[in-house]
């Protein structure tokens, strides 16, 4: 079994290649059982253990199936894979100056069950999460979107910036974080040719000017107000992954054409969707589609330039498996 480090992942993956691999994955035959989500009590904020399995299916087991692509290493010989990500989220780790999220990804042969690789999970997750948002933005953000506001300055932020910049002509990035010093630090670390980076004086002022607002926080209270969103804005909500987390208020949700990564995940785990539904601000019909629908052409994303769009992701094992397979293909040729 090969141990794959964060450096290995960084050398192999590119944003465009992974976005394309994710698009193909959502069109493909991948089994994704319900994510195991366990709360672990802690003296401060509770921790979370996530187990996320997925596997590809053999075409031989589906007589009527037709391959839609050769995505992420799924070759003509129908090579199969099994994968499982093990993740821990400890929100209070920031107080200890340690990452809040840790994880590993185990990739196995779908033919024999043989372990193939143990892949560093935090980096793999950051790449696939950012690229899932960029995949959604292909359908939901205006084609001329040039100003991105990045809310949050954690490990995911630079990936979101670069991923969005790979699908839209981003010329300006405005950073905002509760701790301004961290936003400044992130700004120094962002080096993308042709992009101007600045630090927001206030979140409201930045959001009112944005074409795309991307949020990657663990906020329990809404940060983005619907009243701030100008016509044509695309709102990308990434950070919250439990019903108790929110990054946008009810008005932002109500004003938007809503899409999610997966309906089952978002309707159960995303506070930005679950809470407005419980309050009857929106109903199930307000979710116009997910990444399955968008990539398969079953529903149109943005339908007009003035429209406000919203994408909410909570993560899917499909994305992890697609990323792991792309890494494996890069290692083995």
mmCIF file of C-alpha atoms in Angstrom:
data_model
loop_
_atom_site.group_PDB
_atom_site.id
_atom_site.type_symbol
_atom_site.label_atom_id
_atom_site.label_comp_id
_atom_site.label_asym_id
_atom_site.label_seq_id
_atom_site.Cartn_x
_atom_site.Cartn_y
_atom_site.Cartn_z
ATOM 1 C CA UNK A 1 0.000 0.000 0.000
ATOM 2 C CA UNK A 2 1.289 3.417 -0.957
ATOM 3 C CA UNK A 3 1.243 6.333 1.479
ATOM 4 C CA UNK A 4 0.407 9.561 -0.357
ATOM 5 C CA UNK A 5 1.390 12.833 1.286
ATOM 6 C CA UNK A 6 -0.029 16.325 0.954
ATOM 7 C CA UNK A 7 2.996 17.239 -1.191
ATOM 8 C CA UNK A 8 2.251 14.317 -3.519
ATOM 9 C CA UNK A 9 -1.337 15.524 -3.953
ATOM 10 C CA UNK A 10 -0.247 19.092 -4.671
ATOM 11 C CA UNK A 11 2.172 17.899 -7.359
ATOM 12 C CA UNK A 12 -0.416 15.710 -9.115
ATOM 13 C CA UNK A 13 -3.692 17.622 -9.043
ATOM 14 C CA UNK A 14 -4.714 20.659 -11.050
ATOM 15 C CA UNK A 15 -7.958 22.529 -10.537
ATOM 16 C CA UNK A 16 -9.207 22.144 -14.095
ATOM 17 C CA UNK A 17 -8.458 18.412 -14.194
ATOM 18 C CA UNK A 18 -10.195 17.770 -10.874
ATOM 19 C CA UNK A 19 -13.227 19.877 -11.807
ATOM 20 C CA UNK A 20 -13.567 17.822 -14.981
ATOM 21 C CA UNK A 21 -13.133 14.577 -13.010
ATOM 22 C CA UNK A 22 -15.866 15.635 -10.582
ATOM 23 C CA UNK A 23 -18.194 16.481 -13.463
ATOM 24 C CA UNK A 24 -17.646 13.017 -14.903
ATOM 25 C CA UNK A 25 -18.061 11.390 -11.486
ATOM 26 C CA UNK A 26 -21.515 12.919 -11.013
ATOM 27 C CA UNK A 27 -22.488 11.438 -14.385
ATOM 28 C CA UNK A 28 -21.088 8.011 -13.538
ATOM 29 C CA UNK A 29 -22.242 4.932 -11.641
ATOM 30 C CA UNK A 30 -20.865 5.336 -8.120
ATOM 31 C CA UNK A 31 -22.500 3.903 -5.003
ATOM 32 C CA UNK A 32 -22.567 6.289 -2.047
ATOM 33 C CA UNK A 33 -24.032 4.939 1.200
ATOM 34 C CA UNK A 34 -25.319 7.418 3.760
ATOM 35 C CA UNK A 35 -22.458 9.214 5.463
ATOM 36 C CA UNK A 36 -21.800 8.089 9.035
ATOM 37 C CA UNK A 37 -21.984 11.206 11.198
ATOM 38 C CA UNK A 38 -21.107 10.827 14.900
ATOM 39 C CA UNK A 39 -20.995 13.544 17.562
ATOM 40 C CA UNK A 40 -18.236 13.185 20.138
ATOM 41 C CA UNK A 41 -18.829 15.260 23.312
ATOM 42 C CA UNK A 42 -15.993 17.580 24.308
ATOM 43 C CA UNK A 43 -15.534 20.055 27.209
ATOM 44 C CA UNK A 44 -16.077 22.941 24.748
ATOM 45 C CA UNK A 45 -17.563 22.564 21.285
ATOM 46 C CA UNK A 46 -18.471 18.977 20.421
ATOM 47 C CA UNK A 47 -16.281 17.134 17.944
ATOM 48 C CA UNK A 48 -17.492 15.170 14.922
ATOM 49 C CA UNK A 49 -16.390 11.864 13.386
ATOM 50 C CA UNK A 50 -17.305 11.362 9.729
ATOM 51 C CA UNK A 51 -17.022 8.116 7.755
ATOM 52 C CA UNK A 52 -17.602 8.500 4.015
ATOM 53 C CA UNK A 53 -17.525 5.329 1.865
ATOM 54 C CA UNK A 54 -18.095 5.011 -1.887
ATOM 55 C CA UNK A 55 -17.344 2.567 -4.686
ATOM 56 C CA UNK A 56 -17.576 2.290 -8.441
ATOM 57 C CA UNK A 57 -19.769 -0.329 -10.106
ATOM 58 C CA UNK A 58 -18.755 -2.818 -12.752
ATOM 59 C CA UNK A 59 -20.470 -2.344 -16.092
ATOM 60 C CA UNK A 60 -20.773 -6.135 -16.228
ATOM 61 C CA UNK A 61 -23.064 -5.923 -13.199
ATOM 62 C CA UNK A 62 -25.317 -3.498 -15.077
ATOM 63 C CA UNK A 63 -26.311 -5.055 -18.404
ATOM 64 C CA UNK A 64 -28.116 -1.925 -19.593
ATOM 65 C CA UNK A 65 -25.457 0.560 -18.457
ATOM 66 C CA UNK A 66 -23.323 2.498 -20.877
ATOM 67 C CA UNK A 67 -20.069 4.193 -19.867
ATOM 68 C CA UNK A 68 -20.362 7.981 -19.928
ATOM 69 C CA UNK A 69 -16.641 8.655 -19.696
ATOM 70 C CA UNK A 70 -13.267 7.319 -18.644
ATOM 71 C CA UNK A 71 -13.144 9.671 -15.677
ATOM 72 C CA UNK A 72 -10.323 9.812 -13.160
ATOM 73 C CA UNK A 73 -8.684 6.581 -14.202
ATOM 74 C CA UNK A 74 -11.760 4.476 -14.918
ATOM 75 C CA UNK A 75 -10.275 2.833 -17.952
ATOM 76 C CA UNK A 76 -11.763 0.800 -20.770
ATOM 77 C CA UNK A 77 -11.080 -2.397 -18.815
ATOM 78 C CA UNK A 78 -13.627 -1.201 -16.224
ATOM 79 C CA UNK A 79 -11.196 -1.039 -13.326
ATOM 80 C CA UNK A 80 -13.116 -0.576 -10.083
ATOM 81 C CA UNK A 81 -12.307 1.155 -6.807
ATOM 82 C CA UNK A 82 -13.565 1.344 -3.230
ATOM 83 C CA UNK A 83 -12.773 4.270 -0.981
ATOM 84 C CA UNK A 84 -13.518 5.539 2.502
ATOM 85 C CA UNK A 85 -12.611 8.813 4.137
ATOM 86 C CA UNK A 86 -12.224 9.064 7.899
ATOM 87 C CA UNK A 87 -12.510 12.635 9.176
ATOM 88 C CA UNK A 88 -12.463 14.293 12.583
ATOM 89 C CA UNK A 89 -13.622 17.872 13.155
ATOM 90 C CA UNK A 90 -12.581 19.511 16.435
ATOM 91 C CA UNK A 91 -13.758 23.169 16.287
ATOM 92 C CA UNK A 92 -11.838 24.187 19.417
ATOM 93 C CA UNK A 93 -8.490 23.173 17.912
ATOM 94 C CA UNK A 94 -8.087 26.762 16.712
ATOM 95 C CA UNK A 95 -7.524 27.730 20.346
ATOM 96 C CA UNK A 96 -4.603 25.293 20.372
ATOM 97 C CA UNK A 97 -3.311 26.639 17.051
ATOM 98 C CA UNK A 98 -3.994 23.292 15.420
ATOM 99 C CA UNK A 99 -6.144 22.441 12.387
ATOM 100 C CA UNK A 100 -9.822 21.852 13.143
ATOM 101 C CA UNK A 101 -10.102 19.084 10.545
ATOM 102 C CA UNK A 102 -8.006 15.920 10.198
ATOM 103 C CA UNK A 103 -8.557 13.031 7.838
ATOM 104 C CA UNK A 104 -7.194 10.148 5.800
ATOM 105 C CA UNK A 105 -8.523 8.519 2.663
ATOM 106 C CA UNK A 106 -8.208 4.777 2.115
ATOM 107 C CA UNK A 107 -8.354 3.695 -1.548
ATOM 108 C CA UNK A 108 -8.810 -0.007 -2.330
ATOM 109 C CA UNK A 109 -9.144 -2.159 -5.412
ATOM 110 C CA UNK A 110 -12.764 -2.808 -6.292
ATOM 111 C CA UNK A 111 -11.678 -6.092 -7.861
ATOM 112 C CA UNK A 112 -9.955 -7.692 -4.858
ATOM 113 C CA UNK A 113 -10.385 -5.313 -1.895
ATOM 114 C CA UNK A 114 -6.607 -4.906 -1.747
ATOM 115 C CA UNK A 115 -5.504 -1.617 -0.142
ATOM 116 C CA UNK A 116 -3.869 0.582 -2.770
ATOM 117 C CA UNK A 117 -3.161 3.873 -1.027
ATOM 118 C CA UNK A 118 -3.616 5.845 2.159
ATOM 119 C CA UNK A 119 -3.998 9.437 1.029
ATOM 120 C CA UNK A 120 -3.621 12.485 3.257
ATOM 121 C CA UNK A 121 -7.213 13.543 3.805
ATOM 122 C CA UNK A 122 -7.140 17.246 4.692
ATOM 123 C CA UNK A 123 -5.458 18.215 1.449
ATOM 124 C CA UNK A 124 -7.592 15.863 -0.648
ATOM 125 C CA UNK A 125 -10.736 17.280 0.993
ATOM 126 C CA UNK A 126 -9.681 20.881 0.420
ATOM 127 C CA UNK A 127 -9.043 20.224 -3.269
ATOM 128 C CA UNK A 128 -12.270 18.328 -3.917
ATOM 129 C CA UNK A 129 -14.411 20.764 -1.909
ATOM 130 C CA UNK A 130 -13.078 23.794 -3.749
ATOM 131 C CA UNK A 131 -13.400 22.095 -7.109
ATOM 132 C CA UNK A 132 -17.009 21.051 -6.374
ATOM 133 C CA UNK A 133 -17.817 24.723 -5.762
ATOM 134 C CA UNK A 134 -16.066 25.690 -8.982
ATOM 135 C CA UNK A 135 -17.972 22.977 -10.840
ATOM 136 C CA UNK A 136 -21.231 24.485 -9.579
ATOM 137 C CA UNK A 137 -20.006 27.956 -10.533
ATOM 138 C CA UNK A 138 -19.613 26.777 -14.144
ATOM 139 C CA UNK A 139 -23.391 26.569 -14.239
ATOM 140 C CA UNK A 140 -24.400 29.224 -11.705
ATOM 141 C CA UNK A 141 -21.972 32.162 -11.753
ATOM 142 C CA UNK A 142 -22.232 34.780 -14.497
ATOM 143 C CA UNK A 143 -19.703 34.168 -17.258
ATOM 144 C CA UNK A 144 -18.289 37.656 -16.740
ATOM 145 C CA UNK A 145 -17.966 37.326 -12.930
ATOM 146 C CA UNK A 146 -14.678 39.047 -12.067
ATOM 147 C CA UNK A 147 -14.877 40.019 -8.367
ATOM 148 C CA UNK A 148 -14.715 37.249 -5.756
ATOM 149 C CA UNK A 149 -15.227 37.872 -2.047
ATOM 150 C CA UNK A 150 -13.703 35.144 0.111
ATOM 151 C CA UNK A 151 -15.269 34.880 3.577
ATOM 152 C CA UNK A 152 -13.020 32.915 5.910
ATOM 153 C CA UNK A 153 -9.246 32.575 5.868
ATOM 154 C CA UNK A 154 -8.711 28.925 6.737
ATOM 155 C CA UNK A 155 -6.950 26.189 4.798
ATOM 156 C CA UNK A 156 -9.789 25.899 2.275
ATOM 157 C CA UNK A 157 -9.790 29.579 1.270
ATOM 158 C CA UNK A 158 -6.787 29.598 -1.123
ATOM 159 C CA UNK A 159 -8.139 26.511 -2.895
ATOM 160 C CA UNK A 160 -11.565 28.123 -3.347
ATOM 161 C CA UNK A 161 -9.978 31.257 -4.761
ATOM 162 C CA UNK A 162 -7.843 29.358 -7.266
ATOM 163 C CA UNK A 163 -10.622 26.947 -8.210
ATOM 164 C CA UNK A 164 -13.112 29.759 -8.900
ATOM 165 C CA UNK A 165 -10.431 31.610 -10.845
ATOM 166 C CA UNK A 166 -10.001 28.552 -13.061
ATOM 167 C CA UNK A 167 -13.634 28.727 -14.267
ATOM 168 C CA UNK A 168 -14.397 32.450 -14.212
ATOM 169 C CA UNK A 169 -12.334 35.545 -15.190
ATOM 170 C CA UNK A 170 -11.576 36.627 -11.626
ATOM 171 C CA UNK A 171 -9.567 39.846 -11.564
ATOM 172 C CA UNK A 172 -10.149 40.946 -7.972
ATOM 173 C CA UNK A 173 -10.337 38.988 -4.714
ATOM 174 C CA UNK A 174 -11.482 40.635 -1.487
ATOM 175 C CA UNK A 175 -10.751 38.773 1.739
ATOM 176 C CA UNK A 176 -12.704 38.951 4.983
ATOM 177 C CA UNK A 177 -12.169 37.061 8.235
ATOM 178 C CA UNK A 178 -13.335 37.670 11.792
ATOM 179 C CA UNK A 179 -9.657 37.965 12.710
ATOM 180 C CA UNK A 180 -8.301 40.534 10.288
ATOM 181 C CA UNK A 181 -4.702 39.379 10.793
ATOM 182 C CA UNK A 182 -5.554 35.985 9.314
ATOM 183 C CA UNK A 183 -7.084 37.620 6.250
ATOM 184 C CA UNK A 184 -3.923 39.669 5.800
ATOM 185 C CA UNK A 185 -1.811 36.512 6.151
ATOM 186 C CA UNK A 186 -3.938 34.749 3.530
ATOM 187 C CA UNK A 187 -3.558 37.744 1.229
ATOM 188 C CA UNK A 188 0.225 37.458 1.315
ATOM 189 C CA UNK A 189 -0.045 33.776 0.450
ATOM 190 C CA UNK A 190 -2.292 34.230 -2.590
ATOM 191 C CA UNK A 191 -0.279 34.548 -5.765
ATOM 192 C CA UNK A 192 -2.453 34.215 -8.847
ATOM 193 C CA UNK A 193 -1.313 36.023 -11.962
ATOM 194 C CA UNK A 194 -3.502 38.958 -12.930
ATOM 195 C CA UNK A 195 -5.563 38.980 -9.728
ATOM 196 C CA UNK A 196 -5.643 41.944 -7.339
ATOM 197 C CA UNK A 197 -6.048 40.971 -3.673
ATOM 198 C CA UNK A 198 -7.345 43.314 -0.980
ATOM 199 C CA UNK A 199 -8.714 43.115 2.568
ATOM 200 C CA UNK A 200 -12.322 44.090 3.270
ATOM 201 C CA UNK A 201 -12.940 46.969 5.634
ATOM 202 C CA UNK A 202 -16.419 45.571 6.352
ATOM 203 C CA UNK A 203 -18.104 42.384 5.190
ATOM 204 C CA UNK A 204 -21.228 44.240 4.077
ATOM 205 C CA UNK A 205 -19.289 46.631 1.846
ATOM 206 C CA UNK A 206 -17.397 43.757 0.210
ATOM 207 C CA UNK A 207 -20.473 41.592 -0.387
ATOM 208 C CA UNK A 208 -22.429 44.454 -1.940
ATOM 209 C CA UNK A 209 -19.754 44.733 -4.659
ATOM 210 C CA UNK A 210 -19.168 41.023 -5.267
ATOM 211 C CA UNK A 211 -19.959 38.898 -8.298
ATOM 212 C CA UNK A 212 -19.209 35.695 -6.353
ATOM 213 C CA UNK A 213 -19.270 35.330 -2.571
ATOM 214 C CA UNK A 214 -17.602 32.175 -1.292
ATOM 215 C CA UNK A 215 -17.947 31.298 2.407
ATOM 216 C CA UNK A 216 -15.799 28.734 4.205
ATOM 217 C CA UNK A 217 -16.423 29.168 7.918
ATOM 218 C CA UNK A 218 -17.744 27.179 10.862
ATOM 219 C CA UNK A 219 -20.092 29.991 11.847
ATOM 220 C CA UNK A 220 -23.156 29.068 13.937
ATOM 221 C CA UNK A 221 -24.829 32.348 12.950
ATOM 222 C CA UNK A 222 -25.501 33.786 9.473
ATOM 223 C CA UNK A 223 -22.754 36.049 8.170
ATOM 224 C CA UNK A 224 -24.190 36.980 4.762
ATOM 225 C CA UNK A 225 -27.402 39.009 4.651
ATOM 226 C CA UNK A 226 -29.699 38.750 1.668
ATOM 227 C CA UNK A 227 -30.153 42.515 1.596
ATOM 228 C CA UNK A 228 -26.468 42.868 0.696
ATOM 229 C CA UNK A 229 -26.579 40.710 -2.447
ATOM 230 C CA UNK A 230 -26.667 42.652 -5.699
ATOM 231 C CA UNK A 231 -28.437 41.277 -8.735
ATOM 232 C CA UNK A 232 -26.437 38.623 -10.534
ATOM 233 C CA UNK A 233 -24.436 37.495 -7.508
ATOM 234 C CA UNK A 234 -23.524 33.854 -7.018
ATOM 235 C CA UNK A 235 -23.378 32.745 -3.374
ATOM 236 C CA UNK A 236 -21.166 29.738 -2.619
ATOM 237 C CA UNK A 237 -21.736 28.291 0.885
ATOM 238 C CA UNK A 238 -19.139 25.713 1.824
ATOM 239 C CA UNK A 239 -18.309 25.790 5.518
ATOM 240 C CA UNK A 240 -21.398 24.661 7.434
ATOM 241 C CA UNK A 241 -21.961 20.912 7.555
ATOM 242 C CA UNK A 242 -24.468 20.513 10.404
ATOM 243 C CA UNK A 243 -27.999 21.917 10.966
ATOM 244 C CA UNK A 244 -26.545 24.175 13.667
ATOM 245 C CA UNK A 245 -24.196 25.999 11.282
ATOM 246 C CA UNK A 246 -25.267 28.916 9.074
ATOM 247 C CA UNK A 247 -23.424 31.231 6.727
ATOM 248 C CA UNK A 248 -26.361 33.063 5.068
ATOM 249 C CA UNK A 249 -29.592 34.442 6.490
ATOM 250 C CA UNK A 250 -33.148 33.520 5.496
ATOM 251 C CA UNK A 251 -33.477 36.435 3.086
ATOM 252 C CA UNK A 252 -30.349 35.377 1.177
ATOM 253 C CA UNK A 253 -31.791 31.904 0.764
ATOM 254 C CA UNK A 254 -35.242 33.190 -0.182
ATOM 255 C CA UNK A 255 -33.869 35.547 -2.849
ATOM 256 C CA UNK A 256 -31.785 32.859 -4.541
ATOM 257 C CA UNK A 257 -32.173 30.137 -7.152
ATOM 258 C CA UNK A 258 -30.909 27.271 -4.970
ATOM 259 C CA UNK A 259 -28.693 24.321 -5.864
ATOM 260 C CA UNK A 260 -26.900 21.788 -3.667
ATOM 261 C CA UNK A 261 -24.185 19.182 -4.114
ATOM 262 C CA UNK A 262 -26.560 16.342 -3.183
ATOM 263 C CA UNK A 263 -30.199 16.704 -2.176
ATOM 264 C CA UNK A 264 -30.020 14.001 0.497
ATOM 265 C CA UNK A 265 -26.990 15.537 2.188
ATOM 266 C CA UNK A 266 -28.026 19.189 2.061
ATOM 267 C CA UNK A 267 -31.625 18.584 3.135
ATOM 268 C CA UNK A 268 -30.411 16.715 6.203
ATOM 269 C CA UNK A 269 -27.128 18.351 7.223
ATOM 270 C CA UNK A 270 -26.963 21.935 5.908
ATOM 271 C CA UNK A 271 -28.243 24.548 8.332
ATOM 272 C CA UNK A 272 -28.544 27.024 5.469
ATOM 273 C CA UNK A 273 -31.154 24.717 3.920
ATOM 274 C CA UNK A 274 -32.605 22.836 6.904
ATOM 275 C CA UNK A 275 -33.449 25.874 9.049
ATOM 276 C CA UNK A 276 -35.256 27.903 6.349
ATOM 277 C CA UNK A 277 -37.233 24.780 5.432
ATOM 278 C CA UNK A 278 -38.267 24.214 9.038
ATOM 279 C CA UNK A 279 -39.320 27.864 9.272
ATOM 280 C CA UNK A 280 -41.223 27.465 5.972
ATOM 281 C CA UNK A 281 -39.175 30.218 4.370
ATOM 282 C CA UNK A 282 -38.591 27.747 1.523
ATOM 283 C CA UNK A 283 -39.862 24.274 0.698
ATOM 284 C CA UNK A 284 -38.285 21.270 -1.018
ATOM 285 C CA UNK A 285 -39.280 22.621 -4.436
ATOM 286 C CA UNK A 286 -37.044 25.640 -3.838
ATOM 287 C CA UNK A 287 -34.029 23.388 -4.405
ATOM 288 C CA UNK A 288 -33.880 23.482 -8.178
ATOM 289 C CA UNK A 289 -31.238 20.796 -8.558
ATOM 290 C CA UNK A 290 -27.982 19.228 -7.462
ATOM 291 C CA UNK A 291 -24.669 18.412 -9.127
ATOM 292 C CA UNK A 292 -26.189 15.250 -10.614
ATOM 293 C CA UNK A 293 -28.869 17.347 -12.328
ATOM 294 C CA UNK A 294 -26.495 20.080 -13.480
ATOM 295 C CA UNK A 295 -23.807 17.814 -14.921
ATOM 296 C CA UNK A 296 -26.333 15.550 -16.640
ATOM 297 C CA UNK A 297 -28.187 18.496 -18.164
ATOM 298 C CA UNK A 298 -31.457 17.687 -16.392
ATOM 299 C CA UNK A 299 -31.903 21.249 -15.159
ATOM 300 C CA UNK A 300 -30.539 24.628 -16.178
ATOM 301 C CA UNK A 301 -28.419 26.517 -13.681
ATOM 302 C CA UNK A 302 -28.460 30.294 -14.067
ATOM 303 C CA UNK A 303 -31.360 31.370 -16.261
ATOM 304 C CA UNK A 304 -30.761 35.135 -16.389
ATOM 305 C CA UNK A 305 -27.985 37.635 -15.731
ATOM 306 C CA UNK A 306 -29.788 39.473 -12.853
ATOM 307 C CA UNK A 307 -30.616 36.233 -11.050
ATOM 308 C CA UNK A 308 -29.063 35.524 -7.643
ATOM 309 C CA UNK A 309 -27.869 31.932 -7.389
ATOM 310 C CA UNK A 310 -26.876 29.904 -4.345
ATOM 311 C CA UNK A 311 -24.870 26.695 -4.083
ATOM 312 C CA UNK A 312 -24.748 24.840 -0.776
ATOM 313 C CA UNK A 313 -22.355 21.943 -0.317
ATOM 314 C CA UNK A 314 -21.887 19.608 2.618
ATOM 315 C CA UNK A 315 -19.531 17.252 0.807
ATOM 316 C CA UNK A 316 -20.088 13.911 -0.846
ATOM 317 C CA UNK A 317 -18.092 10.696 -0.919
ATOM 318 C CA UNK A 318 -18.434 10.843 -4.717
ATOM 319 C CA UNK A 319 -16.103 13.836 -4.696
ATOM 320 C CA UNK A 320 -13.551 12.117 -2.458
ATOM 321 C CA UNK A 321 -13.466 8.983 -4.581
ATOM 322 C CA UNK A 322 -13.111 10.965 -7.812
ATOM 323 C CA UNK A 323 -10.223 12.957 -6.352
ATOM 324 C CA UNK A 324 -8.528 9.864 -4.926
ATOM 325 C CA UNK A 325 -8.818 8.058 -8.254
ATOM 326 C CA UNK A 326 -7.320 11.034 -10.066
ATOM 327 C CA UNK A 327 -4.411 11.068 -7.615
ATOM 328 C CA UNK A 328 -3.935 7.307 -8.063
ATOM 329 C CA UNK A 329 -3.929 7.674 -11.831
ATOM 330 C CA UNK A 330 -1.278 10.383 -11.513
ATOM 331 C CA UNK A 331 0.892 8.116 -9.353
ATOM 332 C CA UNK A 332 0.593 5.015 -11.517
ATOM 333 C CA UNK A 333 0.395 6.595 -14.958
#
